XYZ file of C-alpha atoms in Angstrom:
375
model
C 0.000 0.000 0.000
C 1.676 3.085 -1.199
C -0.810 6.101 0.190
C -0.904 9.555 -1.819
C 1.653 12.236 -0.016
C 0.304 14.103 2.829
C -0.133 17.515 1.608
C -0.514 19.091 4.518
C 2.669 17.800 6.456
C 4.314 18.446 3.518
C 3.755 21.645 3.672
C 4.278 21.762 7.192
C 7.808 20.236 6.776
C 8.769 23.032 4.793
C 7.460 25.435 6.866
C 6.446 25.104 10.060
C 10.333 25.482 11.665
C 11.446 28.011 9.158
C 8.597 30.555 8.445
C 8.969 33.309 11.182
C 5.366 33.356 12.347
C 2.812 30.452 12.283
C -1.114 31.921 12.023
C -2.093 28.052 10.876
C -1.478 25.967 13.840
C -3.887 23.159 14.938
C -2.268 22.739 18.572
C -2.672 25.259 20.966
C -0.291 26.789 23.393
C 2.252 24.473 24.499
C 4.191 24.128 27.616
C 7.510 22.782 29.317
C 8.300 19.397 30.786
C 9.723 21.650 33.806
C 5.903 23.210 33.560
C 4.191 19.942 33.483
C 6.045 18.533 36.228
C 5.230 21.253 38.660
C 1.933 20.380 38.327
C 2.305 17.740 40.671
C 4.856 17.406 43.921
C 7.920 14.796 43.470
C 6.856 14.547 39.895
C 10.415 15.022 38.838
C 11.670 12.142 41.362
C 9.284 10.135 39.605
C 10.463 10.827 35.790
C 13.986 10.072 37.390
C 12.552 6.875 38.576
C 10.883 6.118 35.182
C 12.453 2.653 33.994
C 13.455 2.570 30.105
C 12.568 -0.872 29.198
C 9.791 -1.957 27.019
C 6.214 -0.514 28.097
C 3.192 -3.032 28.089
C 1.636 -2.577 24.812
C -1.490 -1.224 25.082
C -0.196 1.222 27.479
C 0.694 1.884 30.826
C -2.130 0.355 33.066
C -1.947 4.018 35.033
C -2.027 5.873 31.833
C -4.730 4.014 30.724
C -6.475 4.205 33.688
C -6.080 8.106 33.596
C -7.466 8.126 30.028
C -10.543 5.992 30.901
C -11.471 8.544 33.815
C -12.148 11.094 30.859
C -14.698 8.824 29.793
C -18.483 7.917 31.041
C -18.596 4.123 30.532
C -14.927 3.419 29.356
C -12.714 0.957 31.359
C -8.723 0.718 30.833
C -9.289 -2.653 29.155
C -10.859 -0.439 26.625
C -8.132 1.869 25.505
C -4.814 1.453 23.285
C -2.425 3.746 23.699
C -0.535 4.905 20.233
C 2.490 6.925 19.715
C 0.281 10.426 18.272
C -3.202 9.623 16.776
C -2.183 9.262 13.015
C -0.673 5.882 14.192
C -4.587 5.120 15.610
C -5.793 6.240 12.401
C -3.392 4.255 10.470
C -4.269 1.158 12.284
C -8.270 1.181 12.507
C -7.983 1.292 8.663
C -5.801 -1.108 8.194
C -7.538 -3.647 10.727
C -11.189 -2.792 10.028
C -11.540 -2.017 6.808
C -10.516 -4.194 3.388
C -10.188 -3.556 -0.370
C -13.660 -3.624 -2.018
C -15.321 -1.774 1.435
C -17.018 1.566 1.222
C -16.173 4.070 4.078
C -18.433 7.727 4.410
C -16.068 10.348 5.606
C -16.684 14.026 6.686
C -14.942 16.413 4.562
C -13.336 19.176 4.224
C -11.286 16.816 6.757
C -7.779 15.387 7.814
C -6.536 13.341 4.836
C -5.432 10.331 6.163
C -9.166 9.898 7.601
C -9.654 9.053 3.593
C -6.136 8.693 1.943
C -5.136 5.755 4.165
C -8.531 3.776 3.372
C -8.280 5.155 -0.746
C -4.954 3.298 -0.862
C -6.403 0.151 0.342
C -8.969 -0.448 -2.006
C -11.385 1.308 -0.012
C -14.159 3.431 -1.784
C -14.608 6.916 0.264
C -17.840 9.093 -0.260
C -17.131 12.694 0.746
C -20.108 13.620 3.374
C -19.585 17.580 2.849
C -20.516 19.668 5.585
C -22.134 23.102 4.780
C -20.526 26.266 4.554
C -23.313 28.486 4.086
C -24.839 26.610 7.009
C -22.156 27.629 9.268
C -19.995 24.489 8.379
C -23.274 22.319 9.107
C -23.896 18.505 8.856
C -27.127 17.047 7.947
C -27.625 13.897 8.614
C -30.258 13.621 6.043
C -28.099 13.469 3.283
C -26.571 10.184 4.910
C -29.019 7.415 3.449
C -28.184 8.814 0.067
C -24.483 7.990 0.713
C -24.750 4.249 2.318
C -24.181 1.252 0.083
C -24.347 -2.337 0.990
C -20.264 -2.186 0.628
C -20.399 1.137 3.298
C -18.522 -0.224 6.629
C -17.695 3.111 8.498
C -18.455 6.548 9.038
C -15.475 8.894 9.993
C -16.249 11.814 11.360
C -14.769 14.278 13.223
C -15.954 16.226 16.250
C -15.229 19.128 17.080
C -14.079 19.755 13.412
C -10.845 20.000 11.915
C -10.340 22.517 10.132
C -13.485 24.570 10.620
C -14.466 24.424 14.022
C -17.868 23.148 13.993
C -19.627 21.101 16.774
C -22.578 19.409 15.913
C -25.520 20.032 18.058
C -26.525 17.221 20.503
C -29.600 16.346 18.137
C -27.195 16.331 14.962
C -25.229 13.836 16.986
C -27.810 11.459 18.009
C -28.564 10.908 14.457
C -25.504 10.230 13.416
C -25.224 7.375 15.942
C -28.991 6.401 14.913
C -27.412 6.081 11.588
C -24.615 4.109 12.384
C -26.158 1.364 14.643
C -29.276 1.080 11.867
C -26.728 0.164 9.547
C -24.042 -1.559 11.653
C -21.674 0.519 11.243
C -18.348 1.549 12.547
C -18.212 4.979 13.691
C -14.953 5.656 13.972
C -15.073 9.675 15.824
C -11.767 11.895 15.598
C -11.910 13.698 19.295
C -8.586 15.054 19.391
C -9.944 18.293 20.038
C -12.521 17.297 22.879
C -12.602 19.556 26.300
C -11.866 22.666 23.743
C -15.651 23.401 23.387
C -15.749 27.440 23.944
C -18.751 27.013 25.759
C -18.215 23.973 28.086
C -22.430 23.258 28.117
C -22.156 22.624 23.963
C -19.538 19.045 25.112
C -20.788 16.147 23.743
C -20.604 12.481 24.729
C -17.663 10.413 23.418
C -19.196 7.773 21.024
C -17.697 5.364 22.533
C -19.523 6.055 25.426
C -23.185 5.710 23.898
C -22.646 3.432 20.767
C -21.012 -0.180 21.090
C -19.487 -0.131 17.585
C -17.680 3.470 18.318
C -14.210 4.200 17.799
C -12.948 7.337 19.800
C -9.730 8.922 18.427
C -8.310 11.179 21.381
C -4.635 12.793 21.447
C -2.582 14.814 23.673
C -1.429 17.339 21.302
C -4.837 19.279 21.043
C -6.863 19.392 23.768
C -3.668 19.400 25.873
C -1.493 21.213 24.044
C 1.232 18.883 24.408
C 1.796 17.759 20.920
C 5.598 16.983 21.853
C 4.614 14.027 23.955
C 3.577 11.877 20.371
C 0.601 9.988 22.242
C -2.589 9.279 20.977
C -5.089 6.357 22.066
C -8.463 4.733 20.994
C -11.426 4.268 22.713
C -13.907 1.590 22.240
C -16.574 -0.958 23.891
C -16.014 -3.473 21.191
C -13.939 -6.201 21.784
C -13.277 -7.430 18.241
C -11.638 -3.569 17.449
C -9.232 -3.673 20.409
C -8.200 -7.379 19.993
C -7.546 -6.466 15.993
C -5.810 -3.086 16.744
C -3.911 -4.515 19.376
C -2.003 -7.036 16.867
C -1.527 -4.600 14.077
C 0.037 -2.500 16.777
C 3.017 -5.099 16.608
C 4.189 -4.227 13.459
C 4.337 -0.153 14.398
C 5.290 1.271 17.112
C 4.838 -2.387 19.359
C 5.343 -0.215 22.256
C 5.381 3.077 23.762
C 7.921 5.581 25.320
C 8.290 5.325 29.448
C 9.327 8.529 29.459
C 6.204 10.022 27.269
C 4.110 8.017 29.524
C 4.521 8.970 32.410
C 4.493 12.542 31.716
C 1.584 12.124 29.911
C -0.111 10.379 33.105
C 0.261 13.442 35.184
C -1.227 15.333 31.988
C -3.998 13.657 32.087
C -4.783 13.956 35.793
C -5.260 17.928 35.625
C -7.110 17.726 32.446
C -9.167 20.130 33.731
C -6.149 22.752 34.615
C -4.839 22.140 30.833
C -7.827 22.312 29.099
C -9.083 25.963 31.113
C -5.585 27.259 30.461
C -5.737 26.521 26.479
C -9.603 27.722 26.504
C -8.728 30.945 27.997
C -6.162 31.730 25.480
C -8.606 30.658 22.672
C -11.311 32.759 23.614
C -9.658 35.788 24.123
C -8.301 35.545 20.628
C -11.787 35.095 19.466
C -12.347 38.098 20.519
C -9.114 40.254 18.534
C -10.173 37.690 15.410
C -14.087 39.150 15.617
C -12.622 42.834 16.022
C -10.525 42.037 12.650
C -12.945 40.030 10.300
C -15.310 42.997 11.332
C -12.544 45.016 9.652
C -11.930 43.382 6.337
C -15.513 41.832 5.972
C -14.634 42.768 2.544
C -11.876 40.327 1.983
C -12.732 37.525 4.269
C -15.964 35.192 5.241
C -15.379 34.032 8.743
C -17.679 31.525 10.283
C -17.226 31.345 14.025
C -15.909 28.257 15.417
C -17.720 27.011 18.446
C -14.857 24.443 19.731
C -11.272 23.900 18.615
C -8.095 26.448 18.144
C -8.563 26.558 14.335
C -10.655 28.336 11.812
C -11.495 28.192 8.057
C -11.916 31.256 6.071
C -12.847 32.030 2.949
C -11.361 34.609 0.936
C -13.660 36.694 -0.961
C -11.271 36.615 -3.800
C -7.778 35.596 -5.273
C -6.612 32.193 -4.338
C -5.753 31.180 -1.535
C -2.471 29.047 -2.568
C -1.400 31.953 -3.928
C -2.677 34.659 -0.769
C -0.561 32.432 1.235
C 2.918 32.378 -0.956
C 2.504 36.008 -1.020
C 2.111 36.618 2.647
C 4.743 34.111 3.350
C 7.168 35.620 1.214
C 6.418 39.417 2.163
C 5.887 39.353 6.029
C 7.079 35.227 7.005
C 3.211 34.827 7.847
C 2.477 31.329 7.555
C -1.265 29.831 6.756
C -2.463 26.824 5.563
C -4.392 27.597 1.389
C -7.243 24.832 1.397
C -5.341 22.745 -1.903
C -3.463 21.199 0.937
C -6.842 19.635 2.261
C -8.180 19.165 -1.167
C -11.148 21.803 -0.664
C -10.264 24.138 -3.578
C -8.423 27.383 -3.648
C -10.872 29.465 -1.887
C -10.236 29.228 2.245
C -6.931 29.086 4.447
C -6.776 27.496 7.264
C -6.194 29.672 10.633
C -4.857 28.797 14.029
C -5.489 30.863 17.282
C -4.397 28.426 19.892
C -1.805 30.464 20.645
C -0.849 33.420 22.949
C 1.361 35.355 20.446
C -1.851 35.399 17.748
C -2.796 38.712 18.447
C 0.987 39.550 17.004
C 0.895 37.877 14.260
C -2.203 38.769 13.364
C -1.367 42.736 13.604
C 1.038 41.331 11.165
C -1.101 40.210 8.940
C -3.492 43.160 9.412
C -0.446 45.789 8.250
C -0.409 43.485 5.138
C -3.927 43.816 4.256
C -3.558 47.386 4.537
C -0.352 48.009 2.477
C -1.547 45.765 -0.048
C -5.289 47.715 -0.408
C -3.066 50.823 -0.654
C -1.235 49.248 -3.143
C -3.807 48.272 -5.391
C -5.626 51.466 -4.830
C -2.789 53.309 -6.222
């Protein structure tokens, strides 16, 4: 299996440690291991302590017994722990899916929730959320899209790269849908716990649907991206026994060291995830003051959940807005070719506590280049 290249790391790989000021990033503010560890006494005796032999393979049983605590009906039994959750992604297709299947994916998306499966054999149907709707689903539009090949929906909630949260209803249909038709539902949660509004969470899926997969990471919600772990979530037996042997021929194992510090992220979730929320929302509020200001050059749909946005520009392309902004200020955004969603939208991140910056930055651009023009 030889899977298309990922555009977007890519692009990232080019960038992301060489362009001056990043405006397009999906994590949100990180931190160090010295901050992490202070978040809990003898924490650094322990990471001393940490032994640097093989891990048990599914995870450390206090890791996983963290993760499951984020969860409503979710034991440890019911978690694998992966090194980042492209590795999780990787394997669910590759276990659960097989040349000649049909998967329904949400798009615009992440590509390897469809490249991964394409490269298999796997036919993907593109279920396209809304724009004009606010970046809607409609679960409607779903029994037009099944086949009697279909054996997974792939969604992802909140959204990457456009911020939407379904409504509770909205949700509940999708699972009606799945379980009607048996399928997997494999949910991308990597940005759970970043809801601006904590009342709009939703359930994990894996907490109200037996054939659920939940995706969840560390590098979103958490902001600690440099700590490469992921894990799934799921009440099905026959998904954790088939991930669990495909796991042998990645990663097999997992670092101590990432482990543990990751245990002791997970235990003040809830200090993380206000700290990262806090940031986010008062950068809503500079990125409301400045679509307000060029209304006539962008479409901005607020994001309800998440540290990333997707605008349209009102015209130009956006492969080529973004070389130009690169080039003249180091600016860096994400054009929406990398995502395979046309040429009309880049991608923006304000997870961060230096946006406001950048995005002056940006602004001063705007306004030489109208001058420019005008002249």
């Amino acid at each position: 299996m030889q899977p298309t290249p990922f555009k977007l790391e890519r692009y990232f790989a080019r960038h992301e440690f060489t362009a001056r000021h990043l405006l397009c990033s999906s994590d949100p503010e990180s931190m160090s291991i010295g901050e992490l560890l202070a978040l809990e006494p003898n924490a650094l005796d322990g990471l001393r302590e940490t032994w640097l032999g093989y891990t048990e393979y599914p995870g450390a049983p206090a890791l996983r017994r963290e993760l499951a605590s984020l969860y409503a009906n979710i034991d440890a039994d019911d978690i694998i722990v992966h090194t980042g959750a492209q590795e999780a992604i990787y394997s669910f297709m590759n276990t659960m899916l097989a040349p000649g299947d049909h998967v329904i994916v949400h798009m615009p998306g992440y590509q390897s929730h469809y490249s991964v499966a394409e490269a298999m054999g796997v036919k993907v149907s593109p279920w396209k959320a809304r724009e004009d709707a606010g970046w809607a689903l409609d679960p409607d539009e779903l029994e037009a899209l099944v086949t009697p090949a279909t054996r997974a929906l792939v969604i992802c909630a909140p959204h990457n790269p456009t911020g939407y949260l379904p409504s509770r209803d909205v949700f509940d249909a999708i699972v009606a849908f799945a379980r009607r038709h048996g399928l997997w539902l494999f949910s991308d949660e990597v940005y759970r716990g970043l809801e601006h509004d904590p009342a709009d969470r939703l359930p994990a899926a894996c907490d109200v649907y037996e054939r659920a997969i939940s995706l969840g990471a560390l590098s979103k919600t958490h902001g600690l991206a440099g700590l490469r772990l992921g894990w799934i979530a799921s009440k099905s037996t026959h998904v954790i026994e088939r991930m669990s042997t495909f796991k042998d021929y990645l990663t097999i194992s997992n670092s101590a060291p990432s482990e543990y510090l990751s245990t002791i992220a997970v235990r003040h979730s809830e200090a993380l995830i206000e700290r990262n929320v806090s940031i986010v929302r008062a950068n809503l509020l500079q990125l409301d003051e400045f679509f307000a200001c060029h209304a006539d050059r962008f479409t901005w749909h607020r994001p309800r959940a998440g540290t990333i946005g997707f605008v349209r520009l009102t015209h130009g392309h956006a492969e080529q807005f973004c070389a130009e902004l690169l080039e003249r200020t180091g600016v860096l955004l994400l054009p929406s070719t990398l995502i395979d969603h046309g040429d009309a939208h880049v991608r923006l991140g304000f997870g961060r506590r230096n946006m406001p910056d950048v995005l002056s930055i940006l602004d001063a651009y705007l306004d030489a280049t109208a001058t420019s023009t005008a002249s």
